[in-house]
CSV table of C-alpha atoms and ligand atoms in Angstrom, one decimal:
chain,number,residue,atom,x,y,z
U,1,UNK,CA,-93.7,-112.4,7.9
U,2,UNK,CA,-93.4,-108.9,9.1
U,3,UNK,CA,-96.7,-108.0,7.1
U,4,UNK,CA,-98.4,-110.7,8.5
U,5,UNK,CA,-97.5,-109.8,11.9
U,6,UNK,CA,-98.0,-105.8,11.3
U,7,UNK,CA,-101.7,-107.0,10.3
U,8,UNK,CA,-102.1,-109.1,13.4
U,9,UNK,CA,-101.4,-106.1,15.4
U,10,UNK,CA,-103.7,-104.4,13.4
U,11,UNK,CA,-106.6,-107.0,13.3
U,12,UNK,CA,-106.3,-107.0,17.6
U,13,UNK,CA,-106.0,-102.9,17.7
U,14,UNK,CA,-109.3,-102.9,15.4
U,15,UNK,CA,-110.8,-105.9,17.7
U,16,UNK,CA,-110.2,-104.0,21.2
U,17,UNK,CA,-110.9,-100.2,19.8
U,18,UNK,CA,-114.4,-102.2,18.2
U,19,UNK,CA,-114.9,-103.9,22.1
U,20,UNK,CA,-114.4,-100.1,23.7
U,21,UNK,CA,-116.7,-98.7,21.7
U,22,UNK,CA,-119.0,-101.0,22.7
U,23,UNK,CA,-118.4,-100.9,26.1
U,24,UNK,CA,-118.8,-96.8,26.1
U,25,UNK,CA,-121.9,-96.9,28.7
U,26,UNK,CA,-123.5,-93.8,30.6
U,27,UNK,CA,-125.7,-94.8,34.1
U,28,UNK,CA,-128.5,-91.9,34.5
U,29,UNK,CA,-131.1,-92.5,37.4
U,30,UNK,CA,-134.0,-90.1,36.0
U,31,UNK,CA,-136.8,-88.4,38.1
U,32,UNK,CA,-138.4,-87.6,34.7
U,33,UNK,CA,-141.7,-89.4,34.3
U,34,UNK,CA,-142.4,-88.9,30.7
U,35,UNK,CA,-143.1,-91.7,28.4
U,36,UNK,CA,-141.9,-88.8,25.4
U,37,UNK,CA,-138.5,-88.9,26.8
U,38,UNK,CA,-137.1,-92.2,25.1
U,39,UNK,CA,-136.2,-90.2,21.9
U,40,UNK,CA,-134.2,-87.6,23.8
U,41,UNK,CA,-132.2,-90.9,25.1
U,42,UNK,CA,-132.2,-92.2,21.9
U,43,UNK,CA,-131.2,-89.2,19.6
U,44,UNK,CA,-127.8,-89.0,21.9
U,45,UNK,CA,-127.0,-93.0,21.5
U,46,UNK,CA,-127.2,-92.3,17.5
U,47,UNK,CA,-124.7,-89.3,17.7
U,48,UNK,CA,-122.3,-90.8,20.0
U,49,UNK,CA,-122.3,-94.2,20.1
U,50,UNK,CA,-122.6,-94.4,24.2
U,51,UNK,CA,-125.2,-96.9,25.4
U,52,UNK,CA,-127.5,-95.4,28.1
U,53,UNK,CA,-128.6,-97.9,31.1
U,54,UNK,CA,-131.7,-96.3,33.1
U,55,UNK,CA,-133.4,-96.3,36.6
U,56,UNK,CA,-136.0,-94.8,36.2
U,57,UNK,CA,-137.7,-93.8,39.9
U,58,UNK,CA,-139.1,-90.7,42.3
U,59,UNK,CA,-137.1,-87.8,43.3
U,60,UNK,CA,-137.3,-89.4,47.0
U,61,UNK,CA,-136.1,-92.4,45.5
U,62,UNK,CA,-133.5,-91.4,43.4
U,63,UNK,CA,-131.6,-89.8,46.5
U,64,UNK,CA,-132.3,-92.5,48.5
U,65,UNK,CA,-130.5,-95.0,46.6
U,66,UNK,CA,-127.6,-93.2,45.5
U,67,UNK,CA,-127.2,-92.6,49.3
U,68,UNK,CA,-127.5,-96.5,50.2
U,69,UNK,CA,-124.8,-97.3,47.2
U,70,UNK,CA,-122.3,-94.8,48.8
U,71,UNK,CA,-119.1,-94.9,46.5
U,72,UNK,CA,-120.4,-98.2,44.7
U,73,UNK,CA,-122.9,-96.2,43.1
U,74,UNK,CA,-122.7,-96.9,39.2
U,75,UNK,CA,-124.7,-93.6,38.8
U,76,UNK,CA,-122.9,-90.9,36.3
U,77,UNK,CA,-126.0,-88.7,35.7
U,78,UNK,CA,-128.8,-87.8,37.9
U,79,UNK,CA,-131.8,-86.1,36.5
U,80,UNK,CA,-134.3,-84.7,39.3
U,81,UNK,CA,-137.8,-82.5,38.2
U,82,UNK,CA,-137.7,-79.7,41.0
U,83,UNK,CA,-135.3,-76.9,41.9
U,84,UNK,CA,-135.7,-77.6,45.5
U,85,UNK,CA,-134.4,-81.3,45.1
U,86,UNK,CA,-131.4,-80.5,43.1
U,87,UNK,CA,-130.5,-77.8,45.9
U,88,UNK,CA,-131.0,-80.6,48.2
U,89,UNK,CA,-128.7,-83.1,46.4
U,90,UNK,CA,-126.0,-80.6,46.2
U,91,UNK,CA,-126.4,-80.1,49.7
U,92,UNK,CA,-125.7,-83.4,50.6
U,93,UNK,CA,-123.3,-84.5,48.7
U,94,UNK,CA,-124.4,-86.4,45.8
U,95,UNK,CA,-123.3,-84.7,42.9
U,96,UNK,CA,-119.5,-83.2,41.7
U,97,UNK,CA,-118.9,-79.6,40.1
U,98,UNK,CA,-118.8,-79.7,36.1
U,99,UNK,CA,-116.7,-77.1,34.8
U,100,UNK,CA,-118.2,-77.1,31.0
U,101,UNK,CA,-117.8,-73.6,29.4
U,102,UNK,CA,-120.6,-74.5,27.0
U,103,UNK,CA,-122.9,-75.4,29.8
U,104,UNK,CA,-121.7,-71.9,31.8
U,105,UNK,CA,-122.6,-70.5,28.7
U,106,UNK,CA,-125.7,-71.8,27.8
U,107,UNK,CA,-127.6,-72.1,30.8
U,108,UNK,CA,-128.8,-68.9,32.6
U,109,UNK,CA,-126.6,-68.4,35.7
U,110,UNK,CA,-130.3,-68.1,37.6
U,111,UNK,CA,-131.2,-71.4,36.4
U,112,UNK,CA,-128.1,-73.6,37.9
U,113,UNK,CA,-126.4,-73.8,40.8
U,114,UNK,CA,-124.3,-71.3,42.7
U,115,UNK,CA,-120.4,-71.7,40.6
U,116,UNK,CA,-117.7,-72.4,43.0
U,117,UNK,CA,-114.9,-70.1,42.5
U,118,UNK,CA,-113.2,-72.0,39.9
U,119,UNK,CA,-116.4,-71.6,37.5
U,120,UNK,CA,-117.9,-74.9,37.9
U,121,UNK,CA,-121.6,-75.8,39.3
U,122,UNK,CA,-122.8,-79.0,40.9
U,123,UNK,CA,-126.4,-79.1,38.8
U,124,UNK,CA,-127.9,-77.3,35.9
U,125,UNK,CA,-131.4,-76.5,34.7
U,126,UNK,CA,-132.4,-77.9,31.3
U,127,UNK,CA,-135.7,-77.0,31.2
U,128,UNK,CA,-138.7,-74.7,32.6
U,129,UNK,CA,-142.4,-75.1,33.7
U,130,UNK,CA,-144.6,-73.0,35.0
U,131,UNK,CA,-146.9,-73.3,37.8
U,132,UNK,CA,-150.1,-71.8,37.2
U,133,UNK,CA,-153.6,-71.8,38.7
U,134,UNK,CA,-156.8,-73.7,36.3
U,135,UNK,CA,-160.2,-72.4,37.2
U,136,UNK,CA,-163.9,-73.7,36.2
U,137,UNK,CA,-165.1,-71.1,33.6
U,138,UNK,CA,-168.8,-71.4,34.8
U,139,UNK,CA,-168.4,-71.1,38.1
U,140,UNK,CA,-165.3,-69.0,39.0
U,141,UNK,CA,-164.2,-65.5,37.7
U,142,UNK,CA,-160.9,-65.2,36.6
U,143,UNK,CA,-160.4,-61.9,38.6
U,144,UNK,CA,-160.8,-64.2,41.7
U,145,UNK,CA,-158.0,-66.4,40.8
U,146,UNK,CA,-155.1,-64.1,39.0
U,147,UNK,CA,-152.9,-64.1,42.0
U,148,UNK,CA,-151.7,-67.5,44.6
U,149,UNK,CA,-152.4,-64.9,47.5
U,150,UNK,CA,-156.0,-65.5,46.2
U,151,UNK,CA,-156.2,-69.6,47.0
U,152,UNK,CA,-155.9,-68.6,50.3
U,153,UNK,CA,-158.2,-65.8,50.3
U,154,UNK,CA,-161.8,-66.7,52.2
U,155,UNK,CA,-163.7,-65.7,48.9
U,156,UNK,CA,-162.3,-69.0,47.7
U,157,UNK,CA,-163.7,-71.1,50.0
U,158,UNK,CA,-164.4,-74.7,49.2
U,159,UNK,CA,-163.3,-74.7,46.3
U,160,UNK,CA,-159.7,-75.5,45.7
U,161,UNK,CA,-157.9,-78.7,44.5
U,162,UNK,CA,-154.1,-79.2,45.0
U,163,UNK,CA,-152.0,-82.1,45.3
U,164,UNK,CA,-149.9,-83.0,48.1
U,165,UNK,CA,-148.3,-79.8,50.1
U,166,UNK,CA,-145.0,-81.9,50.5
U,167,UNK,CA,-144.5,-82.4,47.2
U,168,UNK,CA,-141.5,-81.1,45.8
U,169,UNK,CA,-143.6,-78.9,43.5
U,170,UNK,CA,-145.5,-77.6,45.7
U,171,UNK,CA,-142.8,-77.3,48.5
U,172,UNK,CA,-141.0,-75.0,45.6
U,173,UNK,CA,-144.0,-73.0,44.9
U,174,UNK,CA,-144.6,-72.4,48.7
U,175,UNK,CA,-140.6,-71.9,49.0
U,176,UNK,CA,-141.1,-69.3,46.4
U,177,UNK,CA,-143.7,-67.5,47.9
U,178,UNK,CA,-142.3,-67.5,51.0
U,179,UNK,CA,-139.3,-65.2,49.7
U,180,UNK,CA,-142.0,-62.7,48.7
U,181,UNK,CA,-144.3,-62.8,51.6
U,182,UNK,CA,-142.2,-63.6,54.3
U,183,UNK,CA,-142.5,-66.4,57.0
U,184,UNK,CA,-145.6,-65.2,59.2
U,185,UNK,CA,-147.8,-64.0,55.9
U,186,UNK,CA,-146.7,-67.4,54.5
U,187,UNK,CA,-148.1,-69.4,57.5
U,188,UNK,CA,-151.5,-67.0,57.0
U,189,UNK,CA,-151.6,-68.0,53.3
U,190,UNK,CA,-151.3,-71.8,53.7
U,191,UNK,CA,-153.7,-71.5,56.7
U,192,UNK,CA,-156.2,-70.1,53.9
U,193,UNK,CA,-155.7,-72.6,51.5
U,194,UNK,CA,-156.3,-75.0,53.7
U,195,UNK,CA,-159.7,-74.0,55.0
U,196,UNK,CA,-160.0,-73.1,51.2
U,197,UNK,CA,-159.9,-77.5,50.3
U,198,UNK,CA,-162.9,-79.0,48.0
U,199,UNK,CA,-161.1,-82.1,49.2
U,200,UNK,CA,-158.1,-83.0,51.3
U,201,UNK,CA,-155.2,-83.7,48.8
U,202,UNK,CA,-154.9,-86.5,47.1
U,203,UNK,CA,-153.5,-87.7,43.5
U,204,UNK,CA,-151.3,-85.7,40.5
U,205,UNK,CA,-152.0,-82.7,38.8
U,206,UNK,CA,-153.7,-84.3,36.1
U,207,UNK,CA,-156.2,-85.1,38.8
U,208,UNK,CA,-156.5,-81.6,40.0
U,209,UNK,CA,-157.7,-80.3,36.6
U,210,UNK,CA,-160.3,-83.1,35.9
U,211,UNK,CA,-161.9,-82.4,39.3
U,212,UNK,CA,-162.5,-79.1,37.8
U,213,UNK,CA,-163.8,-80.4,34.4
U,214,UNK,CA,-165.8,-82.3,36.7
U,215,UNK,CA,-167.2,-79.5,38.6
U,216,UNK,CA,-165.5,-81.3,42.0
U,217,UNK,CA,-163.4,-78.1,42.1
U,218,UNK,CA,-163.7,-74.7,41.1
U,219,UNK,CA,-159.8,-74.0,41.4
U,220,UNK,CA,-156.8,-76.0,41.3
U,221,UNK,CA,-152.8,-76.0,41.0
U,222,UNK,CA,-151.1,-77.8,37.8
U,223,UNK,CA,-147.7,-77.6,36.2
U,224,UNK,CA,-148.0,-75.9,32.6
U,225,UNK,CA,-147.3,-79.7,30.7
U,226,UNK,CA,-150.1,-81.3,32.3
U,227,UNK,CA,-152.5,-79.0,31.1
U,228,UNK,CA,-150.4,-78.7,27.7
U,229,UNK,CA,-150.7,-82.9,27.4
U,230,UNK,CA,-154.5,-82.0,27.4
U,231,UNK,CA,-155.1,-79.1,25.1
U,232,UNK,CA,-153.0,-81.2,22.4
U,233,UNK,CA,-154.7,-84.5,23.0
U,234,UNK,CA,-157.3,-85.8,20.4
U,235,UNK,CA,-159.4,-87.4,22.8
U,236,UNK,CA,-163.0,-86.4,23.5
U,237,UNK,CA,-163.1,-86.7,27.3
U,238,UNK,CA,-159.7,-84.3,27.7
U,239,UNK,CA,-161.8,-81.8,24.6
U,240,UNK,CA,-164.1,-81.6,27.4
U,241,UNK,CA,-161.6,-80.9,29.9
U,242,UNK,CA,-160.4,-78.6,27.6
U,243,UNK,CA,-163.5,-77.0,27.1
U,244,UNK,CA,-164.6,-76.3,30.9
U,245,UNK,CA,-161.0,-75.3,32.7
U,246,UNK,CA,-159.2,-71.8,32.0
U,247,UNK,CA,-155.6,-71.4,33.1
U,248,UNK,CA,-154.4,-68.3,34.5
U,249,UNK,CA,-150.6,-67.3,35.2
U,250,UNK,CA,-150.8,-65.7,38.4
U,251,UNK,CA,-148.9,-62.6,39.5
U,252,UNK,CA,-148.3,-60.8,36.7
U,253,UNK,CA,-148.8,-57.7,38.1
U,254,UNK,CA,-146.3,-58.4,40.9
U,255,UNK,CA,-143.6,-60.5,41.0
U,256,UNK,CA,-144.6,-62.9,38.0
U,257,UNK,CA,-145.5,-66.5,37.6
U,258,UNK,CA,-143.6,-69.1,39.6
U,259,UNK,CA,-141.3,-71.4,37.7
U,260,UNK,CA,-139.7,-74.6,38.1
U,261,UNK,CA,-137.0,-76.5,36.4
U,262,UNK,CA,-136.1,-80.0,35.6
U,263,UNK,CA,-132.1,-80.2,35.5
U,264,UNK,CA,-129.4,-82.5,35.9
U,265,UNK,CA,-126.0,-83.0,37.3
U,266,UNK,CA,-122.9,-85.7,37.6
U,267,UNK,CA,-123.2,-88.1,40.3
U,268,UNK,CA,-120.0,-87.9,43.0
U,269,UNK,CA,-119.1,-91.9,42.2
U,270,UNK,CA,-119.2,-90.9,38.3
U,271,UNK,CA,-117.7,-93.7,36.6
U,272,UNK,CA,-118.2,-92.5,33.5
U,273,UNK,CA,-117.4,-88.8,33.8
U,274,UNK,CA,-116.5,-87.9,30.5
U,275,UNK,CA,-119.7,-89.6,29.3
U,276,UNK,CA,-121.6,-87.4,31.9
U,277,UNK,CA,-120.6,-84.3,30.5
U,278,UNK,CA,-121.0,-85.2,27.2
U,279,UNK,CA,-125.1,-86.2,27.9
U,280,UNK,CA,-125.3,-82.8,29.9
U,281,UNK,CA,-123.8,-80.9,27.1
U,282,UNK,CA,-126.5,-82.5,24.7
U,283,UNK,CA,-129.4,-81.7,26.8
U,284,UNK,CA,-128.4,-78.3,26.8
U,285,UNK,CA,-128.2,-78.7,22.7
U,286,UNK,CA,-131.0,-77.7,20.5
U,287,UNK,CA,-132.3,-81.0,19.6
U,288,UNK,CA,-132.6,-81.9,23.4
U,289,UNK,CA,-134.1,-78.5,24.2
U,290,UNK,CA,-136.2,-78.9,21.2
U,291,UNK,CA,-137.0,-81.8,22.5
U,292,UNK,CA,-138.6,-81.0,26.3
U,293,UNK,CA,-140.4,-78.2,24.5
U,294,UNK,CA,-142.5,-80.6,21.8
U,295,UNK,CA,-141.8,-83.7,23.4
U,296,UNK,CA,-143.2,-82.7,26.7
U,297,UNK,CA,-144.5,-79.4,26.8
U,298,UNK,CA,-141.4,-77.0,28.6
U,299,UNK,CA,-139.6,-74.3,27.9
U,300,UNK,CA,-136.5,-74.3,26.8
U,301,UNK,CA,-133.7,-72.7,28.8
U,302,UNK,CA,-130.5,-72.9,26.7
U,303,UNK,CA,-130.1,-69.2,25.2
U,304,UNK,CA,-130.6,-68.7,21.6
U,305,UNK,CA,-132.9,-71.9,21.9
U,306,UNK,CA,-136.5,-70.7,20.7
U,307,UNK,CA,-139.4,-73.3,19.7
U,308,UNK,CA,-143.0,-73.0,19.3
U,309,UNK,CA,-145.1,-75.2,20.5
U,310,UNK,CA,-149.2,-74.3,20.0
U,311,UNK,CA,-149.9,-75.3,23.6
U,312,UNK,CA,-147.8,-73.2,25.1
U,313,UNK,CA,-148.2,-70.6,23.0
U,314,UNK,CA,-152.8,-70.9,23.6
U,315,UNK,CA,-151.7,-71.3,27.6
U,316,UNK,CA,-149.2,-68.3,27.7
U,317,UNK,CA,-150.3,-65.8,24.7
U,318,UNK,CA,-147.3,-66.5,23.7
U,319,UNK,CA,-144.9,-64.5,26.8
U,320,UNK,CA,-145.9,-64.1,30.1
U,321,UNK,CA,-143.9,-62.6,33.5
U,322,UNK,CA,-141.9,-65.1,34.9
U,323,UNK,CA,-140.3,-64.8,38.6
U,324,UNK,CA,-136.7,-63.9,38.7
U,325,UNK,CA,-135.6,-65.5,41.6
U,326,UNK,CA,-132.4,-67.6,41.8
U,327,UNK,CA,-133.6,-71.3,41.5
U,328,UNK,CA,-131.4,-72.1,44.5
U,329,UNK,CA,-132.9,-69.7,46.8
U,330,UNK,CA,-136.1,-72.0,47.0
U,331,UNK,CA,-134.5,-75.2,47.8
U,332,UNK,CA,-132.8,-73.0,51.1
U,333,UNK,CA,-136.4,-72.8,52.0
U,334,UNK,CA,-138.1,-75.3,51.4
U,335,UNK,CA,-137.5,-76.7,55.5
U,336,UNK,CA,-139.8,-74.1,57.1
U,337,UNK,CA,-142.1,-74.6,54.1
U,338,UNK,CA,-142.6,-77.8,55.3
U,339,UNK,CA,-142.7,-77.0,59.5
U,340,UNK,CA,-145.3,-74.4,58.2
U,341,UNK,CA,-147.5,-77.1,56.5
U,342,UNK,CA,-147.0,-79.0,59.5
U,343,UNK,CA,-148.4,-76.4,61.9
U,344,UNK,CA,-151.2,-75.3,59.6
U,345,UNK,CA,-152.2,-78.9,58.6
U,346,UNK,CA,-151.4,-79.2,55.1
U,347,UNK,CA,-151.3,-82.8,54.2
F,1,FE,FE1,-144.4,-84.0,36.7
């Protein structure tokens, strides 16, 4: 009798410990808009048994909604692709410090958020990418385009592409800039770039290279992973691209090449907080970091982390100068970037 009922107990302890890990769940809403991202998701579900639910939307949108949901929000993790929107989301509220000594450790203290004084910080950077100039081989010489003061220089008149100016990689960029150049040589520069427009701004940056490919433009403004996605693809139409454009890091006789990161942090209405850490830790592990670096063509950031990948290596030459600026510093700017666009006309 006492067996049987010792076997009960055991039959309902296995039944409910069975039911929680089942119920083990992480929320993320992601900002990351790459179709090579489902096995990073996936590779953490097989290790840990934690089931990820998704939203998958915009920056803009992201913050919006976790706003509207208040203290309701299910969110746990919050993934975001630009520097300047993390420091924004810290600044309003939407995240919670993580105090993880393995994510102190592993992520440069340049690349995350300011720590509070108990050694936590509210948002991390996983991953890098590079903002770099593409030029038309045939029509543009590379001497013209090896610095951003350049896309603003009269010399380039007419012939540059570039997305959106409020666009949160560009209003990091200009943010970026605008610590080196200072806030009336700033308003100059965009001035230039805007008398500088093939076209007024329209589409991604994958649309900014092809208009050079197709002679539309002679210079234009892409994140390193677009252009990556096209030197690796076997299709003939991006060999072309391929073919015509040249990428250039700028500044590296200055202050280096601007970079941007894609990073993550725990929602403030975590409801899964344990789980939250957890998925951060892992994306700072080398299979995640592997990961953004072949998956989607970044750079990895955790230290001791190094990969190859060939298109970054043929963009690059393997190392290049990179700006050494505190991520943060842009986000503080990035509201008189965006008067300055105003005032200038930078759609
Ligand atoms: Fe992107």
């Amino acid at each position: 009798m006492k067996r049987f009922s010792i076997s009960l107990f055991s039959a309902a302890m296995l039944a409910s410990s069975i039911a929680s890990a089942q119920t083990q769940t992480l929320n993320i809403y992601s900002a990351r808009h790459y179709p090579t991202d489902e096995a990073l998701y996936s590779t953490f579900t097989q290790a840990t048994g934690i089931k990820i639910n998704r939203v998958d939307a915009d920056d803009a949108g992201i913050v919006a909604r976790l706003k509207a949901e208040g203290t309701a929000s299910p969110a746990d993790v919050i993934l975001l692709v630009d520097a300047s929107r993390l420091w924004r989301g810290e600044v309003e509220g939407l995240f919670q410090p993580v105090k993880s000594k393995l994510l102190m450790q592993a992520i440069p203290e340049q690349l995350r958020s300011k720590p509070t004084a108990d050694g936590a910080s509210s948002w991390f950077g996983f991953s890098t990418r590079a903002r770099v100039i593409v030029y038309d081989k045939l029509k543009i010489k590379r001497e013209d385009v090896d610095t951003y003061e350049e896309l603003g220089d009269p010399k380039n008149a007419g012939k540059l592409c570039i997305r959106s100016g409020s666009h949160p990689y560009n209003l990091s960029l200009f943010g970026a800039v605008m610590e080196h150049l200072g806030e009336s040589k700033t308003q100059d520069w965009l001035k230039g770039m805007v008398s500088n427009m093939a076209r007024p701004p329209k589409g991604g940056d994958t649309d900014q290279i092809k208009g050079v490919a197709s002679g539309e433009c002679g210079i234009a403004v892409t994140n390193t992973y677009y252009m990556a996605r096209i030197l690796r693809s076997d299709k003939p139409e991006d060999k072309a691209v391929a073919e015509r454009v040249s990428v250039v890091f700028p500044n590296q006789n200055s202050w280096g090449t601007h970079v941007n990161i894609a990073g993550g942090a725990m929602a403030k209405n975590a409801k899964n907080p344990a789980n939250a850490i957890k998925f951060l830790e892992y994306l700072a592990s080398p299979a995640a970091q592997e990961h953004f670096a072949n998956g989607n063509n970044e750079w990895p950031i955790a230290k001791g982390v190094t990969i190859s990948n060939p298109a970054l290596q043929a963009m690059s030459g393997g190392n290049f100068k990179r700006e050494s600026m505190p991520v943060n510093v842009i986000g503080m700017n990035q509201i008189k970037v965006q008067q300055i666009l105003d005032r200038v006309g930078f759609r």
